[in-house]
Amino acid sequence: MKRTKIDMALRGDAARGDILVKGWVRTRRDAKDFSFLEVNDGSCRANIQVVADAGTDGFSFLKDMGVGAAVAVRGELVASPGKGQRWEIRAASLTLIGKADQESYPLQKKRHSDEFLRTIAHLRPRTNKYGALFRIRSEMAFAIHEFFHDRGFAYVHSPILTASDCEGAGEMFRVTSLGPQEGGLPEDERAAKDFFGKDAYLTVSGQLAAEVFACSLGDVYTFGPTFRAEHSDTSRHAAEFWMLEPEMAFADLGDDMDLGEELLKYLTGAVLTRCAADVELFASFVDKDLPARLEGIRDRPFERLPYARAVDILAGCGKTFEYPVGFGLDLQSEHERYLTEVHFNRPVIVYDYPKEIKAFYMRQNDDGKTVAAMDVLVPGIGEIIGGSAREERLDALERRVAERGLTMDGYWWYLDLRRFGSVPHAGFGLGFERLLMLLTGVTNIRDVIPFPRTYRHLEF
């Protein structure tokens, strides 16, 4: 007999009659000659009620089917006479697949703190909240691929190991095959003896690879893990996180802003329609304003303004900020949230930033002071997308590389793109975990990643 997912059964999509479901026991209530089991298989937020009596095959094993036990239930899917569910299973047989020791099983029928659940990340997906969160994560990853596939973008698998520092910030994890005995060698000798014959790092971005393929295949995107060795132990920083990085050939900053806005509207619409029950959980227990905020992102146009105007608004608003405001200073989260939540009450795209606070590869504007960069800011989060038109002029890019103290040799192939058929191109990066924080109202990045890797923390 083919196994039926519980979400299909509860929606009424499963055929009436005999079905087989497999999952984990959430609760069990016993009476004299029968029992009620709530079983969940992770396919949806809701459990399915199983009614078993003394005549059910396997009823004698019921005492071992405690909370957390894995079971298989075969029976008839029938309309439920009880409140709270449309359908239930009248069990014909029960099979205990995996017993859960009731003395030590840490998930009981009560609310556990997020801090506690981080210590048992191997079990927290079984809770209502984290089951919902990781279903949303899965659905949004699929929606991202769907969005770009439908628009003719090619998916590029960018390398995880690299010799290039894309951001120029130096916060990179070195990767080595050398043992401790070689650690004391001079730097040049150590690098020469290493696996690649040079220093290797975990990538901080797939952007440079995306630019290569944009200059060959047209519109492309990368989507994968990235790594940054920031010594930050905040609710917004992680050492390993996923980045979505589309790149468009023959495109400018306006195209970049249009794509970022279209993508966020698409994804918020997708989560509201495809994950309605899971979003409802977060609206009930995490952030009551979540549905209205997501509907606003989906339905209302984004505000767009240059960085200089944004600074003027912040400087003249009369509010005292923790961090100073002024031309040439980067916007902080408190500034971004003021613009989106107070002044405009909608998402905001800020563009044309001072070149000193942006990366070397961003296209310099004609004023000589700013670059064609943009950040998409959203309520509750602040910056969620950062992007730019790329500097496609060889001489201008060489000057920027030199200004930042980077080596031409390290970027010879990147400079080659400007020598051989260079075209205007633009792209951005969207932090997938920040997107999930936006879509769920969760405020700590550790809670939207299956196994968070953060400063001083490497478990599971």
Short mmCIF file of C-alpha atoms in Angstrom, two decimals:
data_model
loop_
_atom_site.label_atom_id
_atom_site.label_comp_id
_atom_site.label_asym_id
_atom_site.label_seq_id
_atom_site.Cartn_x
_atom_site.Cartn_y
_atom_site.Cartn_z
CA MET A 1 0.00 0.00 0.00
CA LYS A 2 1.37 3.41 -0.99
CA ARG A 3 2.05 5.79 1.88
CA THR A 4 -0.12 8.91 2.07
CA LYS A 5 1.18 12.26 3.28
CA ILE A 6 -0.86 13.70 6.12
CA ASP A 7 -1.33 17.04 4.39
CA MET A 8 -3.02 15.26 1.49
CA ALA A 9 -5.31 13.38 3.84
CA LEU A 10 -6.30 16.49 5.79
CA ARG A 11 -6.99 18.47 2.61
CA GLY A 12 -9.22 15.68 1.39
CA ASP A 13 -6.89 14.96 -1.55
CA ALA A 14 -6.30 11.36 -0.52
CA ALA A 15 -8.68 8.67 -1.76
CA ARG A 16 -11.28 7.61 0.78
CA GLY A 17 -10.86 4.18 2.25
CA ASP A 18 -7.71 2.36 3.30
CA ILE A 19 -4.59 4.52 3.63
CA LEU A 20 -1.14 4.17 5.17
CA VAL A 21 0.57 7.05 6.97
CA LYS A 22 3.94 7.11 8.72
CA GLY A 23 5.10 9.72 11.18
CA TRP A 24 5.83 10.63 14.77
CA VAL A 25 3.47 10.63 17.73
CA ARG A 26 2.77 14.13 19.07
CA THR A 27 0.31 13.12 21.79
CA ARG A 28 -1.58 10.04 22.96
CA ARG A 29 -4.76 9.84 25.06
CA ASP A 30 -5.86 6.48 26.41
CA ALA A 31 -9.31 5.32 27.49
CA LYS A 32 -10.41 1.90 28.69
CA ASP A 33 -10.57 0.06 25.39
CA PHE A 34 -9.33 2.60 22.85
CA SER A 35 -6.77 5.36 22.30
CA PHE A 36 -6.40 8.58 20.35
CA LEU A 37 -3.02 9.30 18.77
CA GLU A 38 -2.02 12.59 17.16
CA VAL A 39 0.47 11.76 14.41
CA ASN A 40 2.52 14.20 12.34
CA ASP A 41 4.78 13.37 9.39
CA GLY A 42 6.23 16.85 8.84
CA SER A 43 4.27 17.51 5.65
CA CYS A 44 2.07 20.12 7.30
CA ARG A 45 1.44 21.93 10.57
CA ALA A 46 -1.64 19.89 11.52
CA ASN A 47 -1.61 16.41 13.03
CA ILE A 48 -3.98 13.67 12.00
CA GLN A 49 -6.00 11.92 14.67
CA VAL A 50 -5.78 8.14 14.78
CA VAL A 51 -8.43 6.16 16.64
CA ALA A 52 -7.38 2.67 17.71
CA ASP A 53 -9.30 0.14 19.80
CA ALA A 54 -8.59 -3.22 21.35
CA GLY A 55 -9.33 -4.98 18.08
CA THR A 56 -6.64 -3.00 16.18
CA ASP A 57 -3.70 -5.12 15.07
CA GLY A 58 -0.68 -4.00 17.09
CA PHE A 59 -2.78 -2.48 19.88
CA SER A 60 -0.67 -4.32 22.45
CA PHE A 61 2.35 -2.19 21.47
CA LEU A 62 0.46 1.01 22.16
CA LYS A 63 2.15 1.47 25.53
CA ASP A 64 5.46 2.04 23.69
CA MET A 65 4.00 4.58 21.29
CA GLY A 66 4.76 7.61 23.43
CA VAL A 67 5.53 11.16 22.37
CA GLY A 68 8.24 11.15 19.70
CA ALA A 69 7.85 7.51 18.72
CA ALA A 70 7.86 6.72 15.00
CA VAL A 71 4.82 4.74 13.89
CA ALA A 72 3.04 3.43 10.82
CA VAL A 73 -0.75 3.48 10.77
CA ARG A 74 -2.94 1.65 8.29
CA GLY A 75 -6.64 2.23 8.37
CA GLU A 76 -9.67 3.93 6.91
CA LEU A 77 -9.79 7.68 6.33
CA VAL A 78 -13.20 8.80 7.56
CA ALA A 79 -14.97 12.03 8.38
CA SER A 80 -14.25 12.97 11.98
CA PRO A 81 -17.19 13.46 14.36
CA GLY A 82 -14.97 15.45 16.73
CA LYS A 83 -14.15 19.14 16.67
CA GLY A 84 -10.93 20.51 15.24
CA GLN A 85 -10.43 18.16 12.29
CA ARG A 86 -12.37 17.15 9.19
CA TRP A 87 -10.79 13.74 8.82
CA GLU A 88 -9.34 11.04 11.04
CA ILE A 89 -8.01 7.53 10.61
CA ARG A 90 -9.86 4.56 12.04
CA ALA A 91 -6.87 2.30 12.57
CA ALA A 92 -6.80 -1.29 11.34
CA SER A 93 -3.15 -1.80 12.31
CA LEU A 94 -0.45 0.01 14.26
CA THR A 95 3.28 -0.62 13.84
CA LEU A 96 5.94 0.73 16.17
CA ILE A 97 8.90 1.69 13.97
CA GLY A 98 11.08 3.57 16.45
CA LYS A 99 10.53 3.86 20.19
CA ALA A 100 11.25 7.19 21.93
CA ASP A 101 12.51 6.92 25.49
CA GLN A 102 10.00 8.93 27.52
CA GLU A 103 12.43 9.59 30.35
CA SER A 104 14.89 11.49 28.15
CA TYR A 105 12.90 12.71 25.11
CA PRO A 106 13.30 16.50 25.39
CA LEU A 107 10.22 17.63 23.42
CA GLN A 108 7.06 17.49 25.47
CA LYS A 109 3.65 19.07 25.02
CA LYS A 110 4.64 22.58 26.09
CA ARG A 111 6.29 25.62 24.56
CA HIS A 112 10.06 25.51 24.58
CA SER A 113 12.26 28.60 24.28
CA ASP A 114 14.20 29.25 21.08
CA GLU A 115 17.41 29.25 23.14
CA PHE A 116 16.70 25.75 24.42
CA LEU A 117 15.70 24.47 20.98
CA ARG A 118 19.00 25.67 19.51
CA THR A 119 20.72 23.20 21.83
CA ILE A 120 18.71 20.36 20.27
CA ALA A 121 18.77 21.48 16.64
CA HIS A 122 18.58 17.83 15.60
CA LEU A 123 15.07 17.60 17.09
CA ARG A 124 13.65 21.12 16.80
CA PRO A 125 12.19 20.57 13.28
CA ARG A 126 9.62 18.32 15.00
CA THR A 127 8.09 21.31 16.79
CA ASN A 128 5.22 23.22 15.20
CA LYS A 129 7.23 26.43 14.84
CA TYR A 130 10.35 24.95 13.30
CA GLY A 131 8.49 22.48 11.15
CA ALA A 132 6.62 25.46 9.70
CA LEU A 133 9.79 27.50 9.31
CA PHE A 134 11.72 24.86 7.43
CA ARG A 135 8.77 24.04 5.18
CA ILE A 136 8.72 27.74 4.29
CA ARG A 137 12.48 27.63 3.70
CA SER A 138 12.04 24.71 1.31
CA GLU A 139 9.14 26.33 -0.53
CA MET A 140 10.98 29.64 -0.93
CA ALA A 141 14.08 27.93 -2.33
CA PHE A 142 11.86 26.28 -4.92
CA ALA A 143 10.08 29.59 -5.64
CA ILE A 144 13.44 31.28 -6.28
CA HIS A 145 14.36 28.70 -8.90
CA GLU A 146 10.88 28.96 -10.36
CA PHE A 147 11.08 32.77 -10.58
CA PHE A 148 14.37 32.80 -12.48
CA HIS A 149 13.59 29.78 -14.66
CA ASP A 150 10.36 31.42 -15.83
CA ARG A 151 12.34 34.54 -16.81
CA GLY A 152 14.97 32.70 -18.81
CA PHE A 153 17.86 32.91 -16.32
CA ALA A 154 20.45 30.12 -16.30
CA TYR A 155 21.43 28.61 -12.94
CA VAL A 156 25.21 28.64 -12.35
CA HIS A 157 26.91 26.52 -9.70
CA SER A 158 29.57 28.87 -8.36
CA PRO A 159 32.64 27.45 -6.56
CA ILE A 160 32.82 27.23 -2.78
CA LEU A 161 36.63 27.30 -2.76
CA THR A 162 38.26 30.45 -4.11
CA ALA A 163 41.50 32.42 -4.20
CA SER A 164 39.69 35.76 -4.66
CA ASP A 165 38.25 38.09 -2.03
CA CYS A 166 35.16 39.37 -3.83
CA GLU A 167 34.24 41.95 -1.21
CA GLY A 168 37.75 43.12 -0.36
CA ALA A 169 36.93 42.98 3.35
CA GLY A 170 39.40 40.26 4.27
CA GLU A 171 36.92 38.39 6.48
CA MET A 172 37.58 35.02 4.87
CA PHE A 173 38.06 31.48 6.13
CA ARG A 174 41.36 30.00 5.00
CA VAL A 175 41.21 26.37 3.85
CA THR A 176 44.34 24.24 4.12
CA SER A 177 45.38 20.62 3.78
CA LEU A 178 48.58 21.18 5.77
CA GLY A 179 49.04 19.70 9.19
CA PRO A 180 50.27 21.47 12.33
CA GLN A 181 53.88 20.62 11.54
CA GLU A 182 53.82 22.93 8.51
CA GLY A 183 52.12 25.79 10.33
CA GLY A 184 55.40 27.43 11.28
CA LEU A 185 56.72 27.77 7.75
CA PRO A 186 57.18 31.22 6.21
CA GLU A 187 54.01 32.41 4.49
CA ASP A 188 55.22 31.95 0.89
CA GLU A 189 56.62 28.46 1.59
CA ARG A 190 53.48 27.40 3.45
CA ALA A 191 51.21 28.51 0.59
CA ALA A 192 53.44 26.80 -2.00
CA LYS A 193 53.23 23.48 -0.13
CA ASP A 194 49.48 23.64 0.30
CA PHE A 195 47.01 21.63 -1.80
CA PHE A 196 46.45 24.28 -4.48
CA GLY A 197 49.92 25.80 -4.31
CA LYS A 198 48.40 29.08 -3.14
CA ASP A 199 46.16 30.37 -0.37
CA ALA A 200 42.59 29.10 -0.64
CA TYR A 201 39.47 30.38 1.08
CA LEU A 202 35.79 29.65 1.46
CA THR A 203 33.87 31.95 -0.83
CA VAL A 204 32.13 35.07 0.46
CA SER A 205 30.11 35.42 -2.74
CA GLY A 206 29.25 33.76 -6.02
CA GLN A 207 29.10 37.12 -7.77
CA LEU A 208 32.35 36.99 -9.70
CA ALA A 209 31.43 33.60 -11.15
CA ALA A 210 27.99 34.96 -12.03
CA GLU A 211 29.58 37.87 -13.88
CA VAL A 212 31.67 35.47 -15.95
CA PHE A 213 28.62 33.55 -17.06
CA ALA A 214 26.49 36.64 -17.58
CA CYS A 215 29.09 37.70 -20.12
CA SER A 216 28.57 34.41 -21.95
CA LEU A 217 25.03 33.13 -21.28
CA GLY A 218 23.20 36.39 -20.65
CA ASP A 219 21.00 36.45 -17.54
CA VAL A 220 22.17 34.02 -14.83
CA TYR A 221 21.96 33.44 -11.09
CA THR A 222 23.85 31.59 -8.38
CA PHE A 223 22.26 30.29 -5.18
CA GLY A 224 24.35 28.57 -2.56
CA PRO A 225 26.27 28.75 0.72
CA THR A 226 28.75 31.55 1.46
CA PHE A 227 31.07 32.10 4.41
CA ARG A 228 32.33 35.13 6.31
CA ALA A 229 34.70 35.10 9.28
CA GLU A 230 33.17 38.07 11.06
CA HIS A 231 33.72 38.13 14.81
CA SER A 232 30.10 39.14 15.33
CA ASP A 233 27.80 37.40 17.78
CA THR A 234 24.58 39.21 16.94
CA SER A 235 21.10 38.08 15.95
CA ARG A 236 21.80 39.14 12.34
CA HIS A 237 25.17 37.52 11.64
CA ALA A 238 26.18 33.96 10.82
CA ALA A 239 29.43 32.49 9.56
CA GLU A 240 27.66 30.30 7.01
CA PHE A 241 24.61 31.50 5.13
CA TRP A 242 22.98 31.20 1.72
CA MET A 243 23.11 33.89 -0.94
CA LEU A 244 21.05 34.38 -4.07
CA GLU A 245 23.00 36.37 -6.67
CA PRO A 246 21.44 37.09 -10.06
CA GLU A 247 23.46 38.83 -12.76
CA MET A 248 22.02 40.40 -15.94
CA ALA A 249 23.94 41.15 -19.13
CA PHE A 250 23.24 44.36 -21.05
CA ALA A 251 21.62 45.81 -17.92
CA ASP A 252 21.94 48.94 -15.81
CA LEU A 253 21.05 50.04 -12.29
CA GLY A 254 17.41 50.63 -13.21
CA ASP A 255 17.10 47.04 -14.43
CA ASP A 256 18.70 45.89 -11.19
CA MET A 257 16.19 47.78 -9.04
CA ASP A 258 13.28 46.50 -11.12
CA LEU A 259 14.41 42.88 -10.73
CA GLY A 260 14.92 43.19 -6.97
CA GLU A 261 11.45 44.66 -6.45
CA GLU A 262 9.81 42.10 -8.73
CA LEU A 263 11.55 39.22 -6.93
CA LEU A 264 10.50 40.32 -3.43
CA LYS A 265 6.91 40.83 -4.55
CA TYR A 266 6.89 37.37 -6.13
CA LEU A 267 8.31 35.64 -3.04
CA THR A 268 6.00 37.38 -0.56
CA GLY A 269 3.06 36.48 -2.77
CA ALA A 270 4.26 32.89 -2.94
CA VAL A 271 4.60 32.49 0.82
CA LEU A 272 1.15 33.98 1.44
CA THR A 273 -0.54 31.63 -1.01
CA ARG A 274 1.50 28.43 -0.75
CA CYS A 275 2.36 28.49 2.95
CA ALA A 276 -0.77 30.11 4.39
CA ALA A 277 -1.15 27.74 7.35
CA ASP A 278 2.51 28.08 8.32
CA VAL A 279 2.44 31.89 7.97
CA GLU A 280 -0.64 31.88 10.21
CA LEU A 281 1.38 30.17 12.95
CA PHE A 282 3.99 32.95 12.88
CA ALA A 283 1.27 35.59 12.82
CA SER A 284 -0.31 34.00 15.92
CA PHE A 285 2.78 33.31 17.99
CA VAL A 286 5.67 35.44 16.66
CA ASP A 287 4.49 38.66 14.95
CA LYS A 288 0.83 39.63 14.69
CA ASP A 289 1.63 42.31 12.09
CA LEU A 290 3.27 39.81 9.74
CA PRO A 291 0.40 39.27 7.24
CA ALA A 292 -0.24 42.99 6.77
CA ARG A 293 3.48 43.67 6.31
CA LEU A 294 3.83 40.93 3.70
CA GLU A 295 0.71 42.06 1.87
CA GLY A 296 2.12 45.60 1.77
CA ILE A 297 5.36 44.36 0.20
CA ARG A 298 3.42 42.33 -2.34
CA ASP A 299 0.84 44.96 -3.27
CA ARG A 300 2.42 48.41 -2.97
CA PRO A 301 5.18 49.94 -5.15
CA PHE A 302 8.57 50.43 -3.50
CA GLU A 303 9.84 53.94 -2.81
CA ARG A 304 13.08 54.87 -4.64
CA LEU A 305 15.42 57.67 -3.67
CA PRO A 306 19.12 58.56 -3.93
CA TYR A 307 21.38 58.08 -0.93
CA ALA A 308 21.89 61.86 -0.56
CA ARG A 309 18.16 62.41 -0.12
CA ALA A 310 17.92 59.54 2.35
CA VAL A 311 20.66 61.15 4.44
CA ASP A 312 18.84 64.50 4.35
CA ILE A 313 15.62 62.85 5.54
CA LEU A 314 17.39 61.11 8.42
CA ALA A 315 19.37 64.20 9.42
CA GLY A 316 16.27 66.36 9.48
CA CYS A 317 13.78 63.96 11.07
CA GLY A 318 14.40 65.10 14.64
CA LYS A 319 15.08 61.59 15.89
CA THR A 320 18.22 60.76 17.86
CA PHE A 321 19.98 57.74 16.40
CA GLU A 322 22.64 55.61 18.06
CA TYR A 323 24.85 55.89 14.97
CA PRO A 324 25.62 59.24 13.28
CA VAL A 325 24.05 60.26 9.98
CA GLY A 326 26.01 62.08 7.29
CA PHE A 327 27.06 61.91 3.66
CA GLY A 328 29.82 59.33 3.32
CA LEU A 329 28.63 57.23 6.27
CA ASP A 330 26.95 53.90 5.65
CA LEU A 331 23.32 53.54 6.68
CA GLN A 332 22.80 51.39 9.76
CA SER A 333 19.87 49.11 10.50
CA GLU A 334 18.19 51.76 12.67
CA HIS A 335 18.36 54.26 9.79
CA GLU A 336 17.03 51.75 7.28
CA ARG A 337 14.15 50.77 9.52
CA TYR A 338 13.22 54.42 10.16
CA LEU A 339 12.95 55.00 6.42
CA THR A 340 10.85 51.89 5.82
CA GLU A 341 8.73 51.75 8.96
CA VAL A 342 8.23 55.42 9.86
CA HIS A 343 8.94 57.85 7.04
CA PHE A 344 7.70 55.93 3.99
CA ASN A 345 5.90 52.98 5.63
CA ARG A 346 6.87 50.71 2.76
CA PRO A 347 9.98 49.10 1.23
CA VAL A 348 12.58 51.58 0.02
CA ILE A 349 15.33 51.33 -2.60
CA VAL A 350 18.25 53.65 -1.89
CA TYR A 351 20.69 54.17 -4.77
CA ASP A 352 23.82 56.12 -5.82
CA TYR A 353 25.98 55.58 -2.73
CA PRO A 354 29.35 57.27 -2.11
CA LYS A 355 32.06 55.20 -3.76
CA GLU A 356 34.18 55.07 -0.58
CA ILE A 357 31.67 52.87 1.24
CA LYS A 358 30.99 50.45 -1.61
CA ALA A 359 32.92 47.62 -3.27
CA PHE A 360 35.57 48.13 -5.95
CA TYR A 361 33.55 46.48 -8.73
CA MET A 362 30.60 48.94 -8.66
CA ARG A 363 30.26 51.29 -11.63
CA GLN A 364 31.36 54.85 -10.92
CA ASN A 365 28.85 57.55 -11.78
CA ASP A 366 29.74 60.61 -13.85
CA ASP A 367 29.92 62.81 -10.72
CA GLY A 368 33.10 61.00 -9.64
CA LYS A 369 31.76 60.72 -6.11
CA THR A 370 29.11 58.02 -6.21
CA VAL A 371 28.63 54.58 -7.69
CA ALA A 372 25.58 52.99 -9.32
CA ALA A 373 24.77 50.89 -6.28
CA MET A 374 21.43 50.16 -4.66
CA ASP A 375 20.12 48.61 -1.46
CA VAL A 376 16.57 47.34 -1.03
CA LEU A 377 15.34 48.06 2.50
CA VAL A 378 12.25 46.39 3.98
CA PRO A 379 10.27 46.91 7.21
CA GLY A 380 11.34 44.77 10.13
CA ILE A 381 14.72 43.90 8.62
CA GLY A 382 16.40 46.85 6.94
CA GLU A 383 18.71 45.92 4.06
CA ILE A 384 17.71 42.68 2.37
CA ILE A 385 19.24 43.19 -1.09
CA GLY A 386 22.48 44.90 -2.05
CA GLY A 387 23.46 45.31 -5.67
CA SER A 388 24.91 47.51 -8.38
CA ALA A 389 25.76 48.04 -11.97
CA ARG A 390 29.22 46.53 -12.42
CA GLU A 391 32.16 48.56 -13.68
CA GLU A 392 32.46 47.37 -17.28
CA ARG A 393 35.21 49.87 -18.30
CA LEU A 394 38.68 48.35 -18.03
CA ASP A 395 40.57 51.52 -17.14
CA ALA A 396 38.04 52.52 -14.48
CA LEU A 397 38.08 49.04 -12.92
CA GLU A 398 41.89 48.93 -12.84
CA ARG A 399 41.92 52.25 -10.98
CA ARG A 400 39.45 50.94 -8.40
CA VAL A 401 41.44 47.73 -7.86
CA ALA A 402 44.58 49.79 -7.26
CA GLU A 403 42.77 52.23 -4.94
CA ARG A 404 41.62 49.35 -2.77
CA GLY A 405 45.10 47.85 -2.54
CA LEU A 406 44.13 44.67 -4.38
CA THR A 407 46.46 42.92 -6.80
CA MET A 408 45.87 42.91 -10.55
CA ASP A 409 47.25 39.38 -10.72
CA GLY A 410 44.51 38.12 -8.41
CA TYR A 411 41.82 39.45 -10.73
CA TRP A 412 43.43 38.93 -14.15
CA TRP A 413 40.51 36.88 -15.41
CA TYR A 414 37.98 39.38 -14.03
CA LEU A 415 39.79 42.17 -15.86
CA ASP A 416 39.82 40.03 -19.02
CA LEU A 417 36.04 40.27 -19.12
CA ARG A 418 36.54 44.00 -19.71
CA ARG A 419 39.10 43.37 -22.46
CA PHE A 420 37.10 40.90 -24.50
CA GLY A 421 33.63 42.04 -25.46
CA SER A 422 32.74 43.95 -22.30
CA VAL A 423 29.07 44.83 -21.80
CA PRO A 424 27.13 46.76 -19.18
CA HIS A 425 25.85 44.31 -16.59
CA ALA A 426 24.25 44.47 -13.17
CA GLY A 427 23.27 42.20 -10.33
CA PHE A 428 22.64 41.92 -6.63
CA GLY A 429 22.87 39.66 -3.62
CA LEU A 430 19.94 38.64 -1.45
CA GLY A 431 20.64 36.95 1.88
CA PHE A 432 18.31 33.95 1.97
CA GLU A 433 18.19 33.87 5.76
CA ARG A 434 17.24 37.55 5.92
CA LEU A 435 14.46 36.79 3.46
CA LEU A 436 13.19 34.05 5.79
CA MET A 437 13.33 36.43 8.75
CA LEU A 438 11.21 38.86 6.74
CA LEU A 439 8.69 36.18 5.76
CA THR A 440 8.27 34.73 9.27
CA GLY A 441 8.88 37.61 11.66
CA VAL A 442 11.67 35.61 13.34
CA THR A 443 14.29 38.02 14.67
CA ASN A 444 17.33 35.76 15.15
CA ILE A 445 19.21 34.37 12.16
CA ARG A 446 20.09 31.25 14.19
CA ASP A 447 16.46 30.23 14.02
CA VAL A 448 16.05 30.24 10.24
CA ILE A 449 19.08 28.04 9.49
CA PRO A 450 18.86 24.27 10.09
CA PHE A 451 22.26 24.11 11.80
CA PRO A 452 23.58 27.62 12.56
CA ARG A 453 27.32 28.29 12.38
CA THR A 454 28.08 31.42 14.34
CA TYR A 455 31.04 32.94 16.17
CA ARG A 456 32.31 30.46 18.79
CA HIS A 457 29.58 27.98 17.89
CA LEU A 458 29.97 24.89 15.69
CA GLU A 459 27.61 22.11 16.75
CA PHE A 460 25.84 19.30 14.96
#
